């Protein structure tokens, strides 16, 4: 068994109990109704019938004595079935209500955990796998709840009522029966623990399969244009075969457990057969008690038989839930301090003071910044340039606190970004990346994403300033056009202008542009550049660019090399200096070749 399996199971139960505790009344009603339902219908009916059999064995009665003799038994049976059926319906109601309420809470818990994790966390995981884990985490709770309700609670009832009713009449039989049932339960639990790790491995394989499928489908254009369908199919087939292999191991382990517990069941029924056959002759047991012995033993054995299936469902549920449990247990690499205040940005002065930062991949540290300093006055437009790996994009992510620095401070208007809430920080910064981040929603919803209370007129004005109004109005459904997943229904230039319109409407004091025009054609770039000029007006701007024409007109250009500032100044001055920036400029404009 996996060493981590018990702790994973305990952690899963911890999260499920957190949700169940919020609806403790429903849970208690479910348990009580199940107990009453089983007690009355499975044990109350046979008990009354045993009394009837004993009365019949005492001798025959006349027809006019039927109701006077058996009337109380008839009334008892009707009452037992009436209350038992009512308890059954209450069980159904409380089960549905609890499952619905818990599903909402578990979905919220999972969503919050995923949304509040760092970008490093998401960069190392398949999005499809996380979605699959969330779905399985929710369904596993339902499976566990149903398994507890049936068969495990009926098993407890069978032991309690069998002992309570039969022990005073046939104590030896009850002792033997309880010993055999205890052996059955111990064997089932021991094998359950052995199979638990197999279920977690099977669930992990299923999650990997979902991740491979999601990755291939999400990048289907790259697959097709590269002619790599066979390669992706081979990856998927390998993951699929891994699922089959692990499911097969789980199947054989479950079958082995079933065979062993079935053998114990045969022994139990053999014992009851002997007692029923000779019970009256050897011990003077009445016919009614013999009927109860058989009925209760048969019921208890059936309930214990379901333990095998119940433990298998437990195994599968805990295995399915293990992925999201690990995710919920994952420490937040970027977290708000308790009671952190909201950031209020009025001017937009930015200071990077003595920044030290490194990425960690496994146990390997990759340093990016060491004692890095940069001051950006309010309202200044600053370009960040340099070769790939110089730290340009990393610097913007640290400003947005998508990762936390190890040393130093980042200040906006004198406020440490690490001391304020992440949401208030990011609502003060408009971010436009190289690939526009659009939702599978209407264009209007995408533009107003950072300001959901915006009116339609404000949305239209933002689109106009972003040079997006014309193409939007030419679409069949205008602003109500669904953009498709990640905006696939729009061209690159159209997506970027929608993203700029969103930033305009958000009206943040700080603006970060990360390669916002590098993937565009010349015509789209001209429209986007014009929109960006409008967007940058009156804001503190950080513009990351490889294409130097994007930053040439800015107030200031900072050249980075391996996490260090090697040049800093306006375009004209840096050209005169003839350093790294001039070298890059010459290469892009062709002067270097000439």
Coordinates of C-alpha atoms in Angstrom, one line a residue:
X1 CA 0.0 0.0 0.0
X2 CA 1.2 3.5 -0.7
X3 CA 2.7 5.2 2.3
X4 CA 0.8 8.4 1.6
X5 CA -2.6 6.6 1.0
X6 CA -3.8 6.9 4.6
X7 CA -2.9 10.6 5.0
X8 CA -4.6 11.3 1.6
X9 CA -7.7 9.5 2.8
X10 CA -7.7 11.4 6.1
X11 CA -7.3 14.7 4.2
X12 CA -10.1 13.9 1.9
X13 CA -12.4 13.1 4.8
X14 CA -11.3 16.4 6.4
X15 CA -12.5 18.4 3.4
X16 CA -15.7 16.3 3.1
X17 CA -16.4 16.8 6.8
X18 CA -15.9 20.6 6.4
X19 CA -18.7 20.6 3.9
X20 CA -20.9 18.1 5.7
X21 CA -20.6 20.0 9.0
X22 CA -22.3 23.0 7.3
X23 CA -25.4 20.8 6.7
X24 CA -25.3 18.8 9.9
X25 CA -29.1 18.8 10.3
X26 CA -29.6 17.2 6.9
X27 CA -26.8 14.6 7.6
X28 CA -28.3 13.7 10.9
X29 CA -31.8 13.4 9.4
X30 CA -30.4 11.1 6.7
X31 CA -28.7 8.8 9.2
X32 CA -31.8 8.7 11.5
X33 CA -34.2 8.0 8.6
X34 CA -32.0 5.3 7.3
X35 CA -31.7 3.7 10.7
X36 CA -35.4 3.8 11.2
X37 CA -36.1 2.5 7.7
X38 CA -33.9 -0.5 8.1
X39 CA -35.0 -1.2 11.6
X40 CA -38.7 -1.3 10.8
X41 CA -38.8 -2.9 7.4
X42 CA -35.8 -5.3 7.7
X43 CA -36.2 -6.3 11.3
X44 CA -39.6 -5.1 12.6
X45 CA -41.6 -7.1 9.9
X46 CA -39.8 -10.5 10.6
X47 CA -40.1 -10.0 14.3
X48 CA -43.9 -9.6 14.2
X49 CA -44.1 -12.5 11.7
X50 CA -42.2 -14.7 14.2
X51 CA -44.8 -13.9 16.8
X52 CA -47.5 -14.8 14.3
X53 CA -45.7 -18.2 13.5
X54 CA -45.4 -18.9 17.3
X55 CA -49.1 -18.2 17.8
X56 CA -50.0 -20.4 14.9
X57 CA -47.9 -23.3 16.2
X58 CA -49.8 -23.2 19.5
X59 CA -52.9 -24.5 17.7
X60 CA -55.7 -23.6 15.3
X61 CA -58.4 -21.1 15.9
X62 CA -61.9 -20.6 14.6
X63 CA -62.7 -18.1 11.8
X64 CA -64.5 -15.7 14.2
X65 CA -61.3 -15.5 16.3
X66 CA -58.9 -14.3 13.5
X67 CA -59.2 -10.6 14.2
X68 CA -59.4 -10.9 17.9
X69 CA -56.3 -13.1 18.0
X70 CA -54.2 -11.6 15.2
X71 CA -55.6 -8.1 15.1
X72 CA -52.7 -6.6 17.1
X73 CA -50.2 -8.2 14.8
X74 CA -52.0 -6.9 11.7
X75 CA -52.1 -3.4 13.2
X76 CA -48.4 -3.7 14.1
X77 CA -47.4 -4.8 10.6
X78 CA -49.4 -1.9 9.0
X79 CA -47.9 0.6 11.4
X80 CA -44.3 -0.7 10.8
X81 CA -44.7 -0.5 7.1
X82 CA -46.3 2.9 7.1
X83 CA -43.6 4.5 9.3
X84 CA -40.9 2.5 7.5
X85 CA -42.0 3.8 4.1
X86 CA -42.2 7.3 5.4
X87 CA -38.7 7.0 6.7
X88 CA -37.6 5.7 3.3
X89 CA -39.0 8.8 1.5
X90 CA -37.4 11.1 4.2
X91 CA -34.1 9.3 3.4
X92 CA -34.5 10.0 -0.3
X93 CA -35.3 13.7 0.4
X94 CA -32.4 14.3 2.8
X95 CA -30.0 12.4 0.5
X96 CA -30.9 14.6 -2.5
X97 CA -30.8 17.8 -0.5
X98 CA -27.4 17.0 1.1
X99 CA -25.9 16.0 -2.2
X100 CA -27.0 19.2 -3.9
X101 CA -25.8 21.4 -1.1
X102 CA -22.5 19.6 -0.8
X103 CA -21.9 19.7 -4.6
X104 CA -22.2 23.5 -4.5
X105 CA -19.8 23.8 -1.6
X106 CA -17.3 21.4 -3.0
X107 CA -17.3 23.1 -6.4
X108 CA -16.8 26.5 -4.7
X109 CA -14.0 25.1 -2.6
X110 CA -12.2 23.6 -5.6
X111 CA -12.8 26.8 -7.7
X112 CA -11.4 29.0 -5.0
X113 CA -8.4 26.8 -4.5
X114 CA -7.5 26.8 -8.2
X115 CA -8.2 30.5 -8.7
X116 CA -6.1 31.5 -5.7
X117 CA -3.1 29.4 -6.7
X118 CA 0.0 30.9 -8.2
X119 CA 0.8 31.0 -11.9
X120 CA 3.7 28.6 -11.2
X121 CA 1.2 26.1 -9.9
X122 CA -0.9 26.3 -13.1
X123 CA 2.2 26.4 -15.4
X124 CA 3.1 22.9 -14.2
X125 CA -0.3 21.3 -14.6
X126 CA -2.7 20.3 -17.3
X127 CA -5.8 22.5 -17.3
X128 CA -7.9 19.4 -18.3
X129 CA -6.5 17.4 -15.4
X130 CA -7.5 20.0 -12.9
X131 CA -11.0 20.1 -14.4
X132 CA -11.2 16.3 -14.2
X133 CA -10.0 16.3 -10.6
X134 CA -12.6 18.8 -9.6
X135 CA -15.4 16.7 -11.2
X136 CA -14.2 13.5 -9.6
X137 CA -13.8 15.2 -6.2
X138 CA -17.4 16.3 -6.3
X139 CA -18.8 12.9 -7.5
X140 CA -16.6 11.0 -5.0
X141 CA -18.4 12.8 -2.1
X142 CA -21.8 11.7 -3.5
X143 CA -20.4 8.1 -3.9
X144 CA -19.1 8.1 -0.3
X145 CA -22.4 9.5 1.1
X146 CA -24.4 6.8 -0.7
X147 CA -22.1 4.1 0.4
X148 CA -22.3 5.1 4.0
X149 CA -26.1 5.3 3.8
X150 CA -26.2 1.9 2.0
X151 CA -24.7 -0.6 2.8
X152 CA -22.6 0.5 5.9
X153 CA -25.3 1.9 8.1
X154 CA -27.6 -1.1 7.4
X155 CA -24.7 -3.3 8.4
X156 CA -24.4 -1.6 11.7
X157 CA -28.2 -1.9 12.1
X158 CA -28.0 -5.6 11.3
X159 CA -25.5 -6.3 14.0
X160 CA -27.4 -4.2 16.6
X161 CA -30.8 -5.7 16.0
X162 CA -29.6 -9.2 15.5
X163 CA -27.8 -9.1 18.8
X164 CA -30.6 -7.3 20.6
X165 CA -33.4 -9.6 19.5
X166 CA -31.8 -13.0 19.2
X167 CA -29.2 -12.9 22.0
X168 CA -31.8 -13.4 24.8
X169 CA -33.3 -16.4 22.9
X170 CA -30.2 -18.1 21.3
X171 CA -27.0 -16.7 22.9
X172 CA -24.7 -19.4 21.6
X173 CA -25.9 -18.9 18.0
X174 CA -25.4 -15.1 18.3
X175 CA -21.9 -15.5 19.6
X176 CA -20.9 -17.8 16.7
X177 CA -22.6 -15.5 14.2
X178 CA -20.9 -12.4 15.5
X179 CA -17.4 -14.1 15.4
X180 CA -17.9 -15.1 11.8
X181 CA -19.2 -11.6 10.8
X182 CA -16.2 -10.0 12.7
X183 CA -13.8 -12.2 10.7
X184 CA -15.6 -11.2 7.5
X185 CA -15.4 -7.5 8.4
X186 CA -11.6 -7.7 9.3
X187 CA -10.7 -9.6 6.1
X188 CA -12.7 -7.0 4.0
X189 CA -11.0 -4.1 5.7
X190 CA -7.5 -5.6 5.4
X191 CA -8.0 -6.1 1.7
X192 CA -9.6 -2.7 1.4
X193 CA -6.4 -1.1 2.7
X194 CA -4.3 -3.1 0.2
X195 CA -6.5 -2.0 -2.7
X196 CA -6.6 1.7 -1.8
X197 CA -3.2 2.5 -3.3
X198 CA -4.3 0.7 -6.5
X199 CA -7.3 2.9 -6.7
X200 CA -5.2 6.1 -6.3
X201 CA -2.9 4.9 -9.1
X202 CA -5.9 4.2 -11.3
X203 CA -7.3 7.6 -10.6
X204 CA -3.9 9.2 -11.4
X205 CA -3.8 7.4 -14.7
X206 CA -7.3 8.6 -15.5
X207 CA -6.3 12.2 -14.7
X208 CA -3.2 11.9 -16.9
X209 CA -5.4 10.5 -19.8
X210 CA -7.7 13.5 -19.4
X211 CA -4.7 15.9 -19.4
X212 CA -3.3 14.3 -22.6
X213 CA -6.7 14.6 -24.3
X214 CA -7.1 18.2 -23.2
X215 CA -3.6 19.2 -24.3
X216 CA -4.1 17.7 -27.8
X217 CA -7.5 19.2 -28.3
X218 CA -6.5 22.6 -27.0
X219 CA -3.6 22.6 -29.5
X220 CA -5.4 20.9 -32.3
X221 CA -4.3 23.5 -34.9
X222 CA -0.6 22.8 -34.1
X223 CA -1.3 19.1 -34.3
X224 CA -2.9 19.3 -37.7
X225 CA -0.6 21.9 -39.3
X226 CA 2.4 19.8 -38.1
X227 CA 0.9 16.5 -39.3
X228 CA 1.5 15.1 -35.9
X229 CA -1.8 13.3 -35.4
X230 CA -0.1 9.9 -35.2
X231 CA 2.3 11.2 -32.6
X232 CA -0.5 12.6 -30.4
X233 CA -2.4 9.4 -30.9
X234 CA 0.6 7.4 -29.7
X235 CA 0.9 9.6 -26.5
X236 CA -2.8 9.2 -25.9
X237 CA -2.7 5.5 -26.5
X238 CA 0.2 5.1 -24.0
X239 CA -1.8 7.0 -21.4
X240 CA -4.9 4.9 -22.3
X241 CA -2.9 1.6 -21.9
X242 CA -1.7 2.8 -18.6
X243 CA -5.3 3.3 -17.5
X244 CA -6.1 -0.3 -18.7
X245 CA -3.1 -1.7 -16.8
X246 CA -3.9 0.0 -13.5
X247 CA -7.7 -0.7 -13.8
X248 CA -6.9 -4.4 -14.5
X249 CA -4.7 -4.6 -11.3
X250 CA -7.5 -3.0 -9.3
X251 CA -10.0 -5.5 -10.8
X252 CA -8.1 -8.6 -9.9
X253 CA -7.5 -7.4 -6.4
X254 CA -11.2 -6.7 -6.0
X255 CA -12.1 -10.1 -7.4
X256 CA -9.7 -11.9 -5.0
X257 CA -11.3 -10.1 -2.1
X258 CA -14.7 -11.0 -3.3
X259 CA -13.8 -14.7 -3.5
X260 CA -12.5 -14.8 0.0
X261 CA -15.5 -13.0 1.5
X262 CA -17.8 -15.2 -0.5
X263 CA -16.2 -18.3 1.2
X264 CA -16.9 -16.8 4.6
X265 CA -20.5 -16.2 3.6
X266 CA -20.9 -19.9 2.7
X267 CA -19.6 -20.8 6.2
X268 CA -22.1 -18.5 7.9
X269 CA -25.0 -19.9 6.0
X270 CA -23.9 -23.4 6.8
X271 CA -23.9 -22.6 10.5
X272 CA -27.4 -21.2 10.3
X273 CA -28.6 -24.3 8.3
X274 CA -27.4 -26.6 11.1
X275 CA -29.0 -24.5 13.8
X276 CA -32.3 -24.2 12.1
X277 CA -32.4 -27.9 11.3
X278 CA -31.7 -29.0 14.8
X279 CA -32.6 -26.0 16.8
X280 CA -36.0 -27.2 18.0
X281 CA -34.7 -30.7 18.8
X282 CA -31.5 -29.7 20.5
X283 CA -32.4 -26.4 22.2
X284 CA -36.2 -26.3 22.1
X285 CA -36.2 -23.2 19.9
X286 CA -39.7 -22.1 18.8
X287 CA -40.7 -22.1 15.1
X288 CA -41.1 -18.3 15.2
X289 CA -37.5 -17.9 16.6
X290 CA -36.2 -20.2 13.9
X291 CA -37.9 -18.0 11.3
X292 CA -36.2 -14.9 12.8
X293 CA -32.8 -16.7 13.0
X294 CA -32.9 -17.5 9.3
X295 CA -34.4 -14.1 8.2
X296 CA -32.0 -12.0 10.3
X297 CA -28.9 -14.0 9.4
X298 CA -29.8 -14.0 5.8
X299 CA -30.4 -10.2 6.0
X300 CA -27.2 -9.6 7.9
X301 CA -25.2 -11.8 5.5
X302 CA -26.6 -9.9 2.5
X303 CA -25.7 -6.6 4.1
X304 CA -22.2 -7.8 4.8
X305 CA -21.9 -9.1 1.2
X306 CA -22.6 -5.5 0.2
X307 CA -19.6 -4.4 2.3
X308 CA -17.4 -5.9 -0.5
X309 CA -19.0 -3.6 -3.0
X310 CA -19.1 -0.8 -0.6
X311 CA -15.4 -0.9 0.2
X312 CA -14.7 -1.1 -3.5
X313 CA -16.8 2.1 -4.0
X314 CA -14.9 3.6 -1.0
X315 CA -11.6 2.7 -2.7
X316 CA -12.7 4.2 -6.0
X317 CA -14.1 7.3 -4.4
X318 CA -11.0 8.0 -2.3
X319 CA -8.8 7.3 -5.4
X320 CA -10.9 9.7 -7.5
X321 CA -10.7 12.4 -4.8
X322 CA -7.0 12.1 -4.1
X323 CA -6.0 14.4 -7.0
X324 CA -8.0 17.4 -5.8
X325 CA -7.2 16.6 -2.2
X326 CA -3.5 17.0 -3.1
X327 CA -4.3 20.2 -4.9
X328 CA -6.3 21.6 -1.9
X329 CA -3.4 20.7 0.4
X330 CA -0.9 22.4 -2.0
X331 CA 0.5 25.4 -0.2
X332 CA -0.3 28.8 -1.8
X333 CA 3.0 30.1 -3.1
X334 CA 1.4 33.6 -3.3
X335 CA -1.0 34.4 -0.4
X336 CA -2.4 37.5 1.2
X337 CA -1.3 38.2 4.7
X338 CA -4.1 38.0 7.3
X339 CA -6.0 41.3 7.4
X340 CA -4.1 42.7 4.5
X341 CA -5.5 46.1 3.4
X342 CA -6.6 47.0 -0.1
X343 CA -4.1 48.9 -2.2
X344 CA -5.2 52.4 -3.3
X345 CA -3.2 53.8 -6.2
X346 CA -3.6 57.4 -7.2
X347 CA -0.4 58.4 -8.9
X348 CA 1.3 55.2 -10.0
X349 CA 4.9 55.6 -8.8
X350 CA 6.7 52.2 -9.0
X351 CA 9.8 51.2 -7.1
X352 CA 11.7 47.9 -7.4
X353 CA 14.0 47.9 -4.4
X354 CA 16.9 45.4 -3.9
X355 CA 14.9 42.6 -5.6
X356 CA 16.1 39.1 -5.3
X357 CA 14.1 36.4 -7.2
X358 CA 14.7 32.9 -8.5
X359 CA 12.5 30.2 -10.0
X360 CA 12.4 26.8 -8.4
X361 CA 11.8 23.7 -10.6
X362 CA 12.1 20.6 -8.4
X363 CA 15.2 21.3 -6.2
X364 CA 16.9 23.4 -8.9
X365 CA 17.0 27.1 -8.4
X366 CA 17.2 29.4 -11.4
X367 CA 18.3 32.9 -10.4
X368 CA 16.7 35.8 -12.3
X369 CA 17.3 39.0 -10.2
X370 CA 19.9 39.8 -7.6
X371 CA 19.7 43.1 -5.8
X372 CA 17.8 44.6 -8.7
X373 CA 16.6 48.3 -8.4
X374 CA 14.4 50.4 -10.7
X375 CA 12.4 53.6 -10.1
X376 CA 9.6 54.5 -12.4
X377 CA 8.0 58.0 -11.6
X378 CA 4.2 58.4 -11.9
X379 CA 2.9 58.8 -15.4
X380 CA 6.2 57.8 -17.1
X381 CA 6.1 55.4 -20.0
X382 CA 9.0 52.9 -19.7
X383 CA 10.0 50.3 -22.2
X384 CA 11.8 47.1 -21.1
X385 CA 14.0 45.5 -23.8
X386 CA 16.7 42.9 -24.0
X387 CA 17.4 39.4 -25.2
X388 CA 15.1 36.5 -24.3
X389 CA 15.7 35.4 -20.7
X390 CA 16.8 38.9 -19.6
X391 CA 13.9 39.0 -17.1
X392 CA 11.5 41.5 -18.8
X393 CA 8.3 39.4 -18.5
X394 CA 9.3 38.1 -15.1
X395 CA 9.6 41.7 -13.8
X396 CA 6.0 42.4 -14.9
X397 CA 4.8 39.2 -13.2
X398 CA 6.5 40.2 -10.0
X399 CA 4.8 43.6 -10.2
X400 CA 1.4 41.8 -10.6
X401 CA 2.5 39.5 -7.8
X402 CA 1.9 36.4 -9.9
X403 CA 5.0 35.2 -8.1
X404 CA 6.5 36.4 -4.9
X405 CA 10.0 37.7 -4.6
X406 CA 12.5 36.2 -2.1
X407 CA 14.3 39.5 -1.2
X408 CA 13.6 43.2 -1.4
X409 CA 10.4 45.2 -1.9
X410 CA 8.1 46.3 -4.7
X411 CA 6.3 49.5 -4.0
X412 CA 3.4 51.3 -5.8
X413 CA 2.8 54.8 -4.4
X414 CA 4.9 53.7 -1.4
X415 CA 2.7 50.6 -0.7
X416 CA 4.4 47.2 -0.5
X417 CA 2.6 45.0 -3.0
X418 CA 3.2 42.0 -0.6
X419 CA 1.3 43.7 2.2
X420 CA -1.9 44.5 0.2
X421 CA -4.5 42.2 -1.1
X422 CA -3.7 40.6 -4.5
X423 CA -7.1 41.5 -6.0
X424 CA -6.8 45.2 -5.1
X425 CA -3.3 45.3 -6.5
X426 CA -4.3 43.7 -9.9
X427 CA -7.4 45.9 -10.1
X428 CA -5.0 48.8 -10.1
X429 CA -2.9 47.5 -13.0
X430 CA -4.3 46.9 -16.6
X431 CA -2.4 44.0 -18.2
X432 CA -2.4 43.4 -22.0
X433 CA -0.3 40.3 -22.9
X434 CA 1.0 39.1 -26.2
X435 CA -1.9 36.7 -26.6
X436 CA -5.2 38.4 -25.7
X437 CA -7.0 36.5 -22.9
X438 CA -10.6 36.3 -24.0
X439 CA -13.4 34.2 -22.5
X440 CA -16.0 32.1 -24.4
X441 CA -18.5 34.9 -23.9
X442 CA -19.8 37.9 -25.8
X443 CA -17.5 40.7 -26.9
X444 CA -19.4 43.1 -24.6
X445 CA -18.7 40.8 -21.6
X446 CA -15.1 40.5 -22.5
X447 CA -14.6 44.3 -22.8
X448 CA -16.4 44.9 -19.5
X449 CA -14.6 42.1 -17.7
X450 CA -12.5 44.5 -15.5
X451 CA -15.5 46.8 -15.0
X452 CA -18.7 44.7 -14.9
X453 CA -20.9 47.6 -14.0
X454 CA -20.1 49.5 -17.2
X455 CA -22.9 50.7 -19.4
X456 CA -23.3 49.8 -23.0
X457 CA -22.3 53.3 -24.0
X458 CA -19.1 53.1 -22.0
X459 CA -18.3 49.7 -23.6
X460 CA -18.9 51.2 -27.1
X461 CA -16.7 54.2 -26.3
X462 CA -13.9 51.9 -25.1
X463 CA -14.2 49.9 -28.3
X464 CA -14.1 53.1 -30.3
X465 CA -10.9 54.3 -28.6
X466 CA -9.3 50.9 -29.1
X467 CA -10.1 51.0 -32.9
X468 CA -12.4 48.0 -32.4
X469 CA -15.8 49.5 -32.9
X470 CA -15.9 49.2 -36.7
X471 CA -15.1 45.5 -36.9
X472 CA -17.4 44.7 -34.0
X473 CA -20.4 46.5 -35.6
X474 CA -19.7 44.7 -38.8
X475 CA -20.2 41.3 -37.0
X476 CA -23.7 39.8 -37.5
X477 CA -24.4 40.0 -33.7
X478 CA -22.2 43.0 -33.0
X479 CA -21.3 43.2 -29.3
X480 CA -23.3 40.1 -28.6
X481 CA -21.0 38.0 -30.7
X482 CA -19.6 35.0 -28.8
X483 CA -15.8 35.1 -29.2
X484 CA -15.3 31.4 -28.9
X485 CA -12.9 29.6 -26.6
X486 CA -9.9 32.0 -26.0
X487 CA -11.3 34.2 -28.7
X488 CA -10.7 31.8 -31.6
X489 CA -13.5 33.4 -33.7
X490 CA -11.6 36.7 -34.0
X491 CA -8.3 37.4 -35.7
X492 CA -5.2 38.2 -33.7
X493 CA -5.5 41.9 -34.2
X494 CA -9.2 41.9 -33.3
X495 CA -8.6 40.0 -30.1
X496 CA -5.8 42.4 -29.2
X497 CA -8.1 45.4 -29.7
X498 CA -10.8 43.9 -27.6
X499 CA -8.2 43.4 -24.9
X500 CA -7.1 47.0 -25.2
X501 CA -10.7 48.1 -25.0
X502 CA -11.0 46.1 -21.8
X503 CA -7.9 47.9 -20.4
X504 CA -9.3 51.3 -21.4
X505 CA -12.6 50.6 -19.7
X506 CA -10.9 49.4 -16.6
X507 CA -9.1 52.8 -16.4
X508 CA -6.3 51.6 -14.1
X509 CA -3.5 54.1 -13.1
X510 CA -0.8 51.5 -14.1
X511 CA -0.5 49.8 -17.4
X512 CA 1.6 46.7 -18.3
X513 CA 2.0 45.8 -22.0
X514 CA 3.8 42.5 -22.5
X515 CA 4.7 42.0 -26.2
X516 CA 1.2 43.4 -27.1
X517 CA 2.0 43.8 -30.8
X518 CA 4.6 41.2 -31.6
X519 CA 2.3 38.6 -33.1
X520 CA 0.4 41.0 -35.4
X521 CA 0.6 41.8 -39.1
X522 CA 1.5 45.4 -40.2
X523 CA -2.1 46.6 -40.7
X524 CA -3.3 45.2 -37.4
X525 CA -0.2 46.5 -35.6
X526 CA -0.8 50.0 -36.9
X527 CA -4.4 49.9 -35.5
X528 CA -3.3 48.4 -32.2
X529 CA -0.4 50.9 -31.9
X530 CA -2.8 53.8 -32.4
X531 CA -5.1 52.3 -29.7
X532 CA -2.2 51.8 -27.4
X533 CA -1.2 55.5 -27.6
X534 CA -4.7 56.3 -26.4
X535 CA -4.5 53.7 -23.7
X536 CA -1.1 54.9 -22.4
X537 CA -2.1 58.5 -22.1
X538 CA -1.9 59.7 -18.4
X539 CA -0.8 56.4 -17.0
X540 CA 2.4 54.8 -15.6
X541 CA 3.3 52.4 -18.3
X542 CA 5.7 49.4 -18.5
X543 CA 6.0 48.1 -22.1
X544 CA 7.8 44.8 -22.7
X545 CA 8.9 44.5 -26.3
X546 CA 11.3 42.7 -28.6
X547 CA 10.2 44.9 -31.5
X548 CA 12.0 48.1 -30.7
X549 CA 9.8 50.3 -32.8
X550 CA 7.1 49.7 -30.2
X551 CA 9.2 51.5 -27.5
X552 CA 11.2 54.0 -29.5
X553 CA 8.7 56.8 -28.7
X554 CA 8.4 56.1 -25.0
X555 CA 9.8 58.4 -22.3
X556 CA 12.4 56.0 -21.3
X557 CA 13.9 52.6 -22.2
X558 CA 15.5 50.2 -19.8
X559 CA 17.8 47.5 -21.3
X560 CA 18.0 44.3 -19.2
X561 CA 20.7 41.6 -19.5
X562 CA 20.6 38.6 -17.2
X563 CA 18.5 40.4 -14.6
X564 CA 20.6 43.6 -14.6
X565 CA 20.0 47.1 -15.9
X566 CA 22.7 47.7 -18.4
X567 CA 21.3 50.8 -20.1
X568 CA 18.6 53.3 -19.1
X569 CA 17.5 56.4 -21.0
X570 CA 15.4 57.8 -23.9
X571 CA 15.7 56.2 -27.4
X572 CA 17.9 59.1 -28.9
X573 CA 20.4 59.0 -26.0
X574 CA 20.8 55.3 -26.1
X575 CA 21.4 55.4 -29.9
X576 CA 24.1 58.0 -29.3
X577 CA 25.8 55.9 -26.6
X578 CA 26.2 53.0 -29.2
X579 CA 25.8 50.3 -26.6
X580 CA 23.5 47.2 -26.3
X581 CA 20.3 49.1 -27.3
X582 CA 22.0 50.7 -30.3
X583 CA 23.2 47.2 -31.3
X584 CA 19.7 45.8 -31.1
X585 CA 18.3 48.7 -33.0
X586 CA 20.8 48.4 -35.8
X587 CA 20.0 44.7 -36.2
X588 CA 16.2 45.3 -36.4
X589 CA 16.4 48.3 -38.8
X590 CA 19.0 46.7 -41.0
X591 CA 21.8 49.2 -40.3
X592 CA 23.8 46.4 -38.7
X593 CA 23.8 44.5 -42.0
X594 CA 24.7 47.6 -44.0

